[in-house]
Amino acid sequence: MGAFNDRFLRAANGVGEKTKPVWYMRQAGRSQPEYRELKKKYSLFGITKDPELCAYVTKLPVDQYNNDAAILYKDIMTPLPAIGVDVEIKSGIGPVIHNPIKNKADIERLGSLDPGVDVPHVIETIKLLRTQLDVPLITFAGAPFTMASYMIEGGPSKSYENTKAMMYGSKEEWDLLMDKLSDLTITYAKAQIAAGAQAFQIFDSWVGTLSASDYRTFVKPTMAKIFSELKKEDIPLITFGVGTRHLLKEWNDLDVDVIGLDWRTSVTEAREMGIQKTLQGNLDPAILLAPWDTIEARAKKILDETENDPSFIFNLGHGVTPSILPDTLRRLTQFVHEYSGRNQ
Amino acid sequence: MGAFNDRFLRAANGVGEKTKPVWYMRQAGRSQPEYRELKKKYSLFGITKDPELCAYVTKLPVDQYNNDAAILYKDIMTPLPAIGVDVEIKSGIGPVIHNPIKNKADIERLGSLDPGVDVPHVIETIKLLRTQLDVPLITFAGAPFTMASYMIEGGPSKSYENTKAMMYGSKEEWDLLMDKLSDLTITYAKAQIAAGAQAFQIFDSWVGTLSASDYRTFVKPTMAKIFSELKKEDIPLITFGVGTRHLLKEWNDLDVDVIGLDWRTSVTEAREMGIQKTLQGNLDPAILLAPWDTIEARAKKILDETENDPSFIFNLGHGVTPSILPDTLRRLTQFVHEYSGRNQ
């Protein structure tokens, strides 16, 4: 381990330097050859249940790309089996839930999480990583709306119509589900923070399907409760979702430190909308399949926009996809560091 | 046939009355029992190739719901086999393309459409419907970006990464594909308009995946060409996509008469953004699975916003899904007519 690199933490706290911190959502895993080799023998859950392996997979992109933060390798589904959700990660599909929630009784049956008993491997991996890493370790959870959408639809969805049918059909049932999932999120996050996680990102990946007005009615109170509770932990809190331009002002009201942007909203536009938090993003991951000149030009555009912004973290606008090559990510990190830091 | 109901056409042209016109995207087909019965014997393409059957399916929702416009029953994929695309509509998935476009040679191989030879059944159905309908007949096509996304990805996609890889990787190839698809769209639309279609909607359903800046570079010139060419036909032109709030101002520049809104942007917000066209939308179809009181309250909110707006067409924010009951749609149309027209 070298000296601790706090570039990410400083930017998250609004006091970043000219050289921008870099990390990538889903940077651990995906197309890395070492990871693909492991996946021949282990499932995602198999890796996450083995702290040594999971720490190795988490640390790889930091070592190989020189990124300024690590994000714990796991899935947003990780805590769900403990509360009674029968979930399987199917390759090429995503999470498939064999006992989707259909009614109030299904919600009432959901248990609570005891992190030391239910996810000891997550706690162990965080502790181990803190002895290995010289960059901050980010951990994460799925947000209640996004988790509920999988739990109700039984898997990925385009319309979220069963989720919305419950939401619009019975506010009482919906609020009960949001309560159970916010308790889960808070308990899960606190245990990971106690174990040593240095930042917490909540993935509300699919909440952009709601209008701002529905977000305020059905989701925002839950998110406000989660973030105000976690704010006490004194580590940077990050929120993210795709297609959420219409929700950015709502997020700006929450006790979060960092807002993740997808590529549909530029940093300049977000600032013009009055977003004051640290911004994280927002290169379209699909750009990383283009020739290097295009990648460089797009990254440069983002860095030119944020040159004098002490509250910016370079990332993608969504997760790394399996088609993106490790060498492209390594080269991108190097470019961002060099270009943004050129006059430092 | 009764007297011709031109409520839809007047609103499209900005001179609507207090009683709002109503139609629903994908109103033909889906959960209607008469249609489900037909689908036991016929595929989607089977129905569209039989003018009598296709006219019957197209007219059903007008007769049963009392809607103010018909939309021709077919798929955006309908013209593609004629230009060499091997497409199949798979139930529960959508269009699957067995020979996806991979390179310039694949684009060059695409043929052109001769509507009289390639889609005579579409022409026939339109002519037949014009003898049967007393409301305007809308026809439609997929927009070049959305069609290209299916043709390149081989089916529905979440990331559109192959599409974007071509777009960012070779502007020359991309422009060639856009040119071929805009020729197709124009030829296809003109033949349908000549046969008697009274309005034309272009579905750019998935273009919201692009930033406004990429839309301007890679898509807008193609759409400008299509709409300025079709403008000569002197029928209302409609554009629509989901998650396109960030593109509404771009659409406002085009030679379209009507802009379709999804539920993420209210009519009031769109007007505040400076959108002057007729607006069409925007009830979330998922609302239609909620209890009637909720549906009515949501519809009322939209109608209150547009009470004095002569440029508004009531619709959903996306297509009818197979779970939505015909009786709900019938009741919704009745409510919209009665509530919006209550002081007329």
XYZ file of C-alpha atoms in Angstrom, chain B:
344
model
C -70.960 5.578 -41.272
C -72.136 8.713 -39.505
C -70.997 12.307 -40.014
C -67.221 12.646 -40.149
C -65.726 13.430 -36.736
C -62.863 15.870 -37.294
C -62.141 16.632 -33.612
C -58.695 14.987 -33.840
C -57.724 16.850 -37.017
C -58.776 20.212 -35.632
C -56.730 19.762 -32.442
C -53.763 18.567 -34.503
C -54.050 21.777 -36.500
C -54.237 23.914 -33.352
C -57.926 24.759 -33.585
C -59.432 22.185 -31.244
C -62.653 22.580 -29.313
C -63.135 22.204 -25.554
C -64.039 18.518 -25.898
C -60.679 16.853 -26.351
C -60.073 14.204 -29.001
C -58.984 10.817 -27.700
C -57.046 7.943 -29.182
C -54.523 5.515 -27.715
C -51.226 4.301 -29.083
C -51.634 0.530 -29.706
C -55.386 0.861 -29.220
C -55.879 -1.801 -31.902
C -55.216 -5.324 -30.697
C -53.754 -6.108 -27.287
C -56.365 -7.304 -24.788
C -59.518 -7.063 -26.894
C -61.212 -10.489 -26.731
C -62.176 -10.399 -30.439
C -58.505 -9.773 -31.260
C -57.211 -12.472 -28.924
C -59.539 -14.894 -30.618
C -58.076 -13.930 -34.015
C -54.514 -14.245 -32.711
C -55.134 -17.937 -32.039
C -55.216 -18.418 -35.815
C -53.203 -15.515 -37.236
C -49.823 -13.905 -36.518
C -49.449 -10.130 -36.500
C -48.087 -10.273 -40.045
C -50.901 -12.679 -40.964
C -53.524 -10.150 -39.897
C -51.827 -7.223 -41.617
C -51.615 -9.139 -44.884
C -55.395 -9.632 -44.951
C -57.036 -6.210 -45.586
C -60.485 -7.285 -44.368
C -59.123 -8.667 -41.105
C -56.713 -5.786 -40.598
C -59.464 -3.210 -41.170
C -61.645 -5.059 -38.675
C -58.908 -5.005 -36.010
C -58.137 -1.337 -36.741
C -61.787 -0.304 -36.468
C -62.681 -2.263 -33.309
C -61.401 0.284 -30.749
C -63.108 3.127 -32.603
C -66.436 1.300 -32.441
C -65.975 -0.026 -28.923
C -64.335 2.934 -27.177
C -65.759 5.761 -29.284
C -62.255 7.071 -29.987
C -61.764 10.061 -32.260
C -59.137 8.504 -34.513
C -58.183 5.081 -35.827
C -54.581 3.959 -36.133
C -53.761 1.332 -38.703
C -52.996 -2.029 -37.066
C -49.488 -3.057 -38.053
C -45.950 -3.024 -36.713
C -43.121 -0.594 -37.349
C -41.290 -3.630 -38.765
C -43.879 -4.100 -41.543
C -41.842 -2.603 -44.433
C -38.504 -4.151 -43.443
C -38.721 -7.617 -45.057
C -39.107 -5.861 -48.421
C -35.692 -4.223 -48.086
C -34.004 -7.462 -47.061
C -34.385 -7.541 -43.287
C -35.225 -10.979 -41.904
C -37.538 -10.009 -39.058
C -39.814 -12.040 -36.849
C -42.158 -10.702 -34.151
C -41.642 -12.915 -31.114
C -44.378 -12.916 -28.519
C -43.189 -11.403 -25.225
C -39.930 -10.163 -26.778
C -40.742 -7.980 -29.768
C -39.002 -7.857 -33.138
C -36.090 -10.257 -33.557
C -33.872 -9.736 -36.586
C -32.001 -12.764 -37.838
C -29.542 -10.896 -40.079
C -28.461 -7.868 -38.028
C -26.400 -5.178 -39.723
C -22.720 -5.460 -38.904
C -20.897 -3.421 -41.540
C -21.071 -1.167 -44.561
C -21.713 -4.050 -46.963
C -24.806 -4.994 -44.955
C -26.090 -1.432 -45.277
C -25.319 -1.272 -48.985
C -27.235 -4.501 -49.519
C -30.472 -2.974 -48.174
C -32.984 -2.569 -50.968
C -35.644 0.045 -51.525
C -39.384 -0.164 -51.069
C -41.892 -0.378 -53.907
C -45.110 0.004 -51.911
C -47.455 -1.272 -54.647
C -45.430 -4.478 -54.930
C -44.042 -4.873 -51.404
C -46.869 -3.740 -49.143
C -50.015 -3.827 -51.335
C -51.991 -5.121 -48.335
C -51.212 -1.913 -46.386
C -52.461 0.215 -49.281
C -55.566 -1.967 -49.669
C -56.377 -1.829 -45.963
C -56.168 1.949 -45.913
C -58.490 2.237 -48.920
C -60.937 -0.164 -47.338
C -60.879 1.630 -43.981
C -61.621 4.965 -45.626
C -64.939 3.483 -46.804
C -65.696 2.263 -43.267
C -64.498 4.935 -40.851
C -66.111 8.188 -39.796
C -62.989 9.267 -37.867
C -59.542 10.106 -39.277
C -57.215 7.237 -40.052
C -53.692 7.675 -38.674
C -50.880 5.642 -40.136
C -47.317 5.430 -38.910
C -43.733 4.334 -39.421
C -40.723 3.757 -37.219
C -38.134 6.519 -37.342
C -34.721 5.764 -38.836
C -32.881 5.791 -35.486
C -35.360 3.437 -33.835
C -35.479 1.133 -36.872
C -31.678 1.154 -37.092
C -31.447 0.218 -33.418
C -33.454 -2.965 -34.039
C -31.626 -3.705 -37.282
C -28.195 -3.369 -35.658
C -28.875 -4.850 -32.203
C -30.925 -7.702 -33.673
C -33.847 -6.954 -31.334
C -34.838 -4.813 -28.362
C -31.900 -3.408 -26.396
C -31.212 -1.606 -23.158
C -27.827 -0.079 -24.008
C -28.052 0.347 -27.810
C -24.317 -0.123 -27.712
C -23.872 -1.694 -31.136
C -26.021 1.033 -32.661
C -23.961 3.695 -30.958
C -20.713 1.929 -31.832
C -21.623 2.299 -35.510
C -22.867 5.844 -35.045
C -19.769 7.025 -33.185
C -17.414 4.773 -35.083
C -18.247 5.677 -38.674
C -20.362 8.710 -39.503
C -20.147 7.690 -43.162
C -21.751 4.281 -42.535
C -24.274 5.785 -40.164
C -25.317 8.485 -42.619
C -25.691 5.906 -45.376
C -28.005 3.867 -43.140
C -29.990 6.974 -42.136
C -30.311 7.917 -45.820
C -31.621 4.497 -46.789
C -34.075 4.462 -43.905
C -35.289 7.999 -44.532
C -35.934 7.120 -48.193
C -37.875 4.104 -46.971
C -39.872 6.192 -44.500
C -40.750 8.856 -47.061
C -41.752 6.363 -49.768
C -43.749 4.278 -47.319
C -45.519 7.302 -45.820
C -46.345 8.858 -49.185
C -47.905 5.661 -50.487
C -50.074 5.395 -47.375
C -51.085 9.038 -47.586
C -51.921 8.637 -51.284
C -54.109 5.675 -50.326
C -56.039 7.846 -47.915
C -54.282 8.014 -44.523
C -55.231 11.304 -42.861
C -52.398 11.723 -40.350
C -48.909 10.265 -40.015
C -47.092 9.470 -36.766
C -43.429 8.623 -36.644
C -42.359 6.474 -33.720
C -38.855 7.360 -32.626
C -39.526 5.318 -29.542
C -35.926 4.763 -28.409
C -34.151 7.943 -29.561
C -34.267 9.248 -25.976
C -31.105 7.207 -25.385
C -29.181 9.950 -27.237
C -28.137 13.251 -25.699
C -29.526 16.383 -27.370
C -26.110 17.092 -28.806
C -25.872 13.639 -30.422
C -29.450 13.959 -31.648
C -28.495 17.175 -33.433
C -25.435 15.594 -35.012
C -26.636 12.113 -35.927
C -30.434 12.165 -36.205
C -31.971 15.610 -36.549
C -30.887 16.257 -40.169
C -32.570 12.995 -41.206
C -35.766 13.853 -39.354
C -35.755 17.391 -40.766
C -35.542 15.937 -44.275
C -38.364 13.455 -43.680
C -40.737 15.965 -42.148
C -40.072 18.755 -44.630
C -40.704 16.297 -47.461
C -43.912 14.975 -45.883
C -45.087 18.472 -44.995
C -45.980 18.844 -48.678
C -48.690 16.220 -48.204
C -50.716 18.574 -46.048
C -51.803 16.143 -43.324
C -50.867 16.368 -39.634
C -47.443 14.948 -38.816
C -46.798 13.585 -35.336
C -43.537 12.625 -33.626
C -43.229 10.479 -30.505
C -40.671 8.781 -28.282
C -40.340 7.769 -24.625
C -37.893 9.465 -22.262
C -37.378 12.339 -24.689
C -37.851 15.325 -22.409
C -34.324 16.494 -23.302
C -35.197 16.347 -27.021
C -38.501 18.246 -26.985
C -36.884 21.522 -28.009
C -35.192 19.763 -30.940
C -38.540 18.333 -32.051
C -40.106 21.766 -31.766
C -37.746 22.907 -34.561
C -38.975 20.218 -36.963
C -41.814 20.503 -39.487
C -44.158 18.483 -37.277
C -47.634 19.493 -36.172
C -47.905 17.334 -33.072
C -45.403 16.252 -30.410
C -46.180 13.196 -28.292
C -45.288 13.464 -24.602
C -44.685 10.613 -22.219
C -45.798 10.978 -18.575
C -42.427 12.276 -17.393
C -43.118 15.744 -18.803
C -46.433 17.450 -18.145
C -48.168 19.587 -20.757
C -47.571 22.603 -18.516
C -43.838 21.878 -18.326
C -43.639 21.389 -22.086
C -45.356 24.735 -22.668
C -42.927 26.344 -20.179
C -40.060 24.897 -22.220
C -41.410 26.813 -25.208
C -43.026 23.910 -27.079
C -45.664 25.489 -29.327
C -46.868 22.481 -31.305
C -50.009 20.533 -30.549
C -49.236 18.147 -27.701
C -50.460 14.580 -27.532
C -50.408 12.450 -24.390
C -49.659 11.693 -21.660
C -51.316 9.389 -19.151
C -48.920 6.661 -17.988
C -50.467 3.417 -19.324
C -49.566 1.754 -16.005
C -52.132 4.023 -14.343
C -54.784 2.040 -16.230
C -54.124 -0.939 -13.956
C -55.040 1.151 -10.894
C -58.554 1.506 -9.428
C -60.909 3.732 -11.421
C -60.772 6.632 -8.926
C -57.029 6.932 -9.496
C -57.419 6.756 -13.273
C -60.098 9.429 -13.194
C -58.070 11.733 -10.941
C -55.029 11.431 -13.219
C -57.032 12.029 -16.386
C -58.738 15.004 -14.754
C -55.360 16.535 -13.890
C -54.294 16.385 -17.542
C -57.635 17.813 -18.700
C -57.487 20.637 -16.166
C -54.041 21.570 -17.465
C -55.270 21.660 -21.050
C -58.756 23.092 -20.517
C -58.135 26.187 -22.598
C -55.554 24.672 -24.929
C -56.890 24.242 -28.493
C -53.752 22.225 -29.342
C -54.135 19.098 -27.249
C -54.968 15.480 -28.071
C -55.618 13.076 -25.207
C -53.588 9.879 -25.432
C -51.385 7.692 -23.258
C -47.705 8.367 -22.639
C -46.813 5.074 -24.381
C -48.726 2.221 -25.975
C -51.575 0.216 -24.441
C -50.098 -2.899 -22.807
C -51.676 -6.357 -23.034
C -52.779 -6.175 -19.366
C -55.038 -3.173 -19.862
C -58.734 -4.077 -20.109
C -60.913 -2.849 -22.976
C -63.546 -1.704 -20.533
C -61.050 0.612 -18.841
C -60.203 2.228 -22.172
C -63.870 2.600 -23.069
C -64.588 4.233 -19.722
C -61.555 6.523 -20.035
C -62.614 7.799 -23.456
C -66.086 8.480 -22.138
C -64.682 10.321 -19.140
C -62.339 12.474 -21.238
C -65.139 13.453 -23.601
C -67.605 14.222 -20.818
C -65.244 16.001 -18.447
C -63.441 18.129 -21.040
C -66.710 18.992 -22.783
C -68.715 19.687 -19.630
C -68.983 23.461 -20.159
C -69.115 23.444 -23.911
